[in-house]
CSV table of C-alpha atoms in Angstrom, one decimal:
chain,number,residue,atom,x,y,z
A,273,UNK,CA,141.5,62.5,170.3
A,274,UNK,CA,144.8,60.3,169.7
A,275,UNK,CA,141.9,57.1,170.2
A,276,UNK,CA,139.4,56.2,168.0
A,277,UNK,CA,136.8,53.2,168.7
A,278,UNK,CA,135.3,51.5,166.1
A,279,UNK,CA,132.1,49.2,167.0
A,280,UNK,CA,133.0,45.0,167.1
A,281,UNK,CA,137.0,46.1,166.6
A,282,UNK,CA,137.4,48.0,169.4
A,283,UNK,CA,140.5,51.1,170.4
A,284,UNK,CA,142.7,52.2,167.8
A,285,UNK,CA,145.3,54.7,167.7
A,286,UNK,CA,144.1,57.5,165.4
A,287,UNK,CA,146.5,58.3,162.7
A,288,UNK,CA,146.9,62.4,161.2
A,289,UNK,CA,146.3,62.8,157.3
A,290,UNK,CA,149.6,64.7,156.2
A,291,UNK,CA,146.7,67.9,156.1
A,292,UNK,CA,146.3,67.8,160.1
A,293,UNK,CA,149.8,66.9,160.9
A,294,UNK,CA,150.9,70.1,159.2
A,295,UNK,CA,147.9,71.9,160.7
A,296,UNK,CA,149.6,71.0,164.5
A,297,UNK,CA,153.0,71.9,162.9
A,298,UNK,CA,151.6,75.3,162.1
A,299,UNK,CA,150.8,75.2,165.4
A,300,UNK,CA,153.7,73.8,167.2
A,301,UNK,CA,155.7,76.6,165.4
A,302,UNK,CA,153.6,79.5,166.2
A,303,UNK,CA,154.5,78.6,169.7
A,304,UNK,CA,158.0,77.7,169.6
A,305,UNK,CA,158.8,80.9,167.6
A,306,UNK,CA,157.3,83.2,170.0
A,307,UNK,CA,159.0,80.9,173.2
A,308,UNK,CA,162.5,81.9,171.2
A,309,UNK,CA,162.4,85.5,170.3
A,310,UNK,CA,160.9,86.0,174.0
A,311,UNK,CA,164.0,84.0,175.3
A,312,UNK,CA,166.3,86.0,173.0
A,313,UNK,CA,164.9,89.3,175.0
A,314,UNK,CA,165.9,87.0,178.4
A,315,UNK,CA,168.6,85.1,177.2
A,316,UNK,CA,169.8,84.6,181.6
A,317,UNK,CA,166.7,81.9,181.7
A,318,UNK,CA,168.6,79.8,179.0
A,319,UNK,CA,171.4,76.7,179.8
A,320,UNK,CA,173.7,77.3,176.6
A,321,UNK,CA,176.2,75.1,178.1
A,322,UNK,CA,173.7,72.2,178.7
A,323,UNK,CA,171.9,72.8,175.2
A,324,UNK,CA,175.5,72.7,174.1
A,325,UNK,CA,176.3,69.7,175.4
A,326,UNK,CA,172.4,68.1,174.2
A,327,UNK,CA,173.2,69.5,170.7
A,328,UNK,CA,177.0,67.8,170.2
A,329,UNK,CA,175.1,64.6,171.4
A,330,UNK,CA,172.6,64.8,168.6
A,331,UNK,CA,175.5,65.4,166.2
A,332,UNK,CA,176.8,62.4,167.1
A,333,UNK,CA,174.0,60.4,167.2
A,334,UNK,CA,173.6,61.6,162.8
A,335,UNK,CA,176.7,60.4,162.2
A,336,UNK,CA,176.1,57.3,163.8
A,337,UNK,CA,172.4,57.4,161.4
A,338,UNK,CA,171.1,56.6,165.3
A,339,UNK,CA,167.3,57.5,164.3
A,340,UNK,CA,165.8,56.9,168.0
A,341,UNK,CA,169.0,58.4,169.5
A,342,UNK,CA,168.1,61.4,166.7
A,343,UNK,CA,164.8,61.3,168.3
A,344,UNK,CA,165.8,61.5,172.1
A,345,UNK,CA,168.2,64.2,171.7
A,346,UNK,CA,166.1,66.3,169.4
A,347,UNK,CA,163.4,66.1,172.2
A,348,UNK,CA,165.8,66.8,174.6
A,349,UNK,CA,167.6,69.8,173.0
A,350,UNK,CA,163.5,71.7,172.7
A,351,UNK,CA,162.5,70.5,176.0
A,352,UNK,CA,165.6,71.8,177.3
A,353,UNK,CA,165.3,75.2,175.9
A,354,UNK,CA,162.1,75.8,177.6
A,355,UNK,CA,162.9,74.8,180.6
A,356,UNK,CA,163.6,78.1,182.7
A,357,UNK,CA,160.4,79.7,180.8
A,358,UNK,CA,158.4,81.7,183.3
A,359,UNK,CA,155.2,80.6,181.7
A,360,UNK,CA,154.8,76.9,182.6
A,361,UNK,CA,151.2,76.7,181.0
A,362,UNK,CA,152.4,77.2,177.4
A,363,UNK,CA,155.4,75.4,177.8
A,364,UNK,CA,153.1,72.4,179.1
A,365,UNK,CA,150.8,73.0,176.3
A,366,UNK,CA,154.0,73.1,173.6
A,367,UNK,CA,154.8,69.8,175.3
A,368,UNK,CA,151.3,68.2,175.1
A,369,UNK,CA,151.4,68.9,171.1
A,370,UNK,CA,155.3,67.5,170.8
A,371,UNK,CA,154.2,64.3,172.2
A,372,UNK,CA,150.9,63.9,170.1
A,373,UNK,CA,153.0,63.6,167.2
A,374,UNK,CA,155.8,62.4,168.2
A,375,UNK,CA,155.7,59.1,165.9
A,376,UNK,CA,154.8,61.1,163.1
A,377,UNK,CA,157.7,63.3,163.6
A,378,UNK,CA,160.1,60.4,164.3
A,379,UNK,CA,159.4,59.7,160.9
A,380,UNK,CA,161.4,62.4,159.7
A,381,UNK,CA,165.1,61.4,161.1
A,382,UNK,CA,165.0,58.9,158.9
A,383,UNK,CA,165.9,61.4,155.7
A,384,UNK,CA,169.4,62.6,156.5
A,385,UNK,CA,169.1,65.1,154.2
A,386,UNK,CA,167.1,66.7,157.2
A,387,UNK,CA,169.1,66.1,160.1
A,388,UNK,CA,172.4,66.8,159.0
A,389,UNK,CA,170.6,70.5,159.1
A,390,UNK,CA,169.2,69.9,162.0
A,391,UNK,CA,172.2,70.6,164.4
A,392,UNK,CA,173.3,73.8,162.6
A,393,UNK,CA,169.7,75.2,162.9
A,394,UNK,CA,169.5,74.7,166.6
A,395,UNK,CA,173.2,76.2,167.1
A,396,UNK,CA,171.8,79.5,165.0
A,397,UNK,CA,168.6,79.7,167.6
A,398,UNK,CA,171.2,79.0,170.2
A,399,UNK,CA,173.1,82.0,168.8
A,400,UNK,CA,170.5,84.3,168.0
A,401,UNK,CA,169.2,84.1,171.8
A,402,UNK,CA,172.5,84.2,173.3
A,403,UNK,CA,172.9,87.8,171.0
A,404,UNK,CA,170.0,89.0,172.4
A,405,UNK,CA,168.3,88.7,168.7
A,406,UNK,CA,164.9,88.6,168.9
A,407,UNK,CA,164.3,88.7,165.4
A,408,UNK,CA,167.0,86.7,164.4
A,409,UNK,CA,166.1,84.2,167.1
A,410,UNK,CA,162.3,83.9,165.4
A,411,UNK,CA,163.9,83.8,161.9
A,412,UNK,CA,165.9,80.9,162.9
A,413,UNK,CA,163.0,79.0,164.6
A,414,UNK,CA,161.0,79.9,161.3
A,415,UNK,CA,163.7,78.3,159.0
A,416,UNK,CA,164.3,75.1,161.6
A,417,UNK,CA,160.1,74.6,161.0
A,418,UNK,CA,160.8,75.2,157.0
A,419,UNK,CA,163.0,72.3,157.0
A,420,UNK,CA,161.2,70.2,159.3
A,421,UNK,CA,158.0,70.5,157.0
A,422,UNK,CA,160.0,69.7,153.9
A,423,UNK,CA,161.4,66.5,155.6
A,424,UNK,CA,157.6,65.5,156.6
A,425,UNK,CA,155.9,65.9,153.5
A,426,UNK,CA,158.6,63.6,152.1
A,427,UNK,CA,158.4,61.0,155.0
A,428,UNK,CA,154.8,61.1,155.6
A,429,UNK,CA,152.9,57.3,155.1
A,430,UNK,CA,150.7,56.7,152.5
A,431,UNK,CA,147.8,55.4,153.1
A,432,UNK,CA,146.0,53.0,150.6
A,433,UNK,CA,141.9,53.6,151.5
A,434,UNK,CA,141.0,51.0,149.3
């Protein structure tokens, strides 16, 4: 569904209203908070030195206002955290819906009134899983997703349909 063809024009990449791209974030976060609180009740699958190390290199990539180095690391740091998940299906699935909005989302680094959060909230999921939190873990996912739909419904495109 990411192509569209239109008779005598040809392929186009189909672009989200601001309505369906928070529709998949609904989505996308329903996931990702039940991926965290079930890490926080296994917290032995998770590389807190390596999402440690990911997480310092997206600080430095907001001072620097590095937008695709924002990008690479922020993709990095979720991928990451899913990686020793036992159920490879969902995680491939949470993937799949990452990269089909990927451009959109990119367009939210650009408003560093998000993403000088954005290191903080991944150090409190970070925590909350290394504690063993489950519910803390989920809270913290929650509030990461709270910001992250702030920051799109500010950087979303409008479209003129004139």
């Amino acid at each position: 569904g990411l192509a569209v063809y239109a008779p005598k024009v040809g392929y186009a990449v189909r672009s989200l209203t601001l309505h369906e791209y928070l529709q998949v974030f609904e989505i996308h976060q329903a996931l990702e908070v039940h991926l965290v609180r079930e890490l926080a009740a296994m917290p032995f699958l998770v590389d807190f030195p390596d999402l440690g190390r990911i997480n310092d290199a997206f600080e430095q990539c907001v001072r620097e206002n590095n937008t695709a180095g924002i990008a690479e690391t922020n993709d990095r740091f979720h991928r990451k955290l899913y990686a020793g998940y036992h159920n490879k299906l969902l995680t491939a699935r949470l993937y799949g819906i990452w990269d089909e909005v990927r451009s959109l989302r990119n367009l939210m680094y650009d408003k560093p009134v998000f993403t000088k959060r954005m290191a903080g909230e991944h150090r409190r999921i970070l925590e909350a899983i290394r504690g063993g939190d489950t519910d803390e873990a989920g809270r913290a996912m929650r509030a990461h997703y709270e910001s992250g739909r702030e920051s799109a419904i500010l950087s979303f495109p409008v479209i003129n349909h004139r």
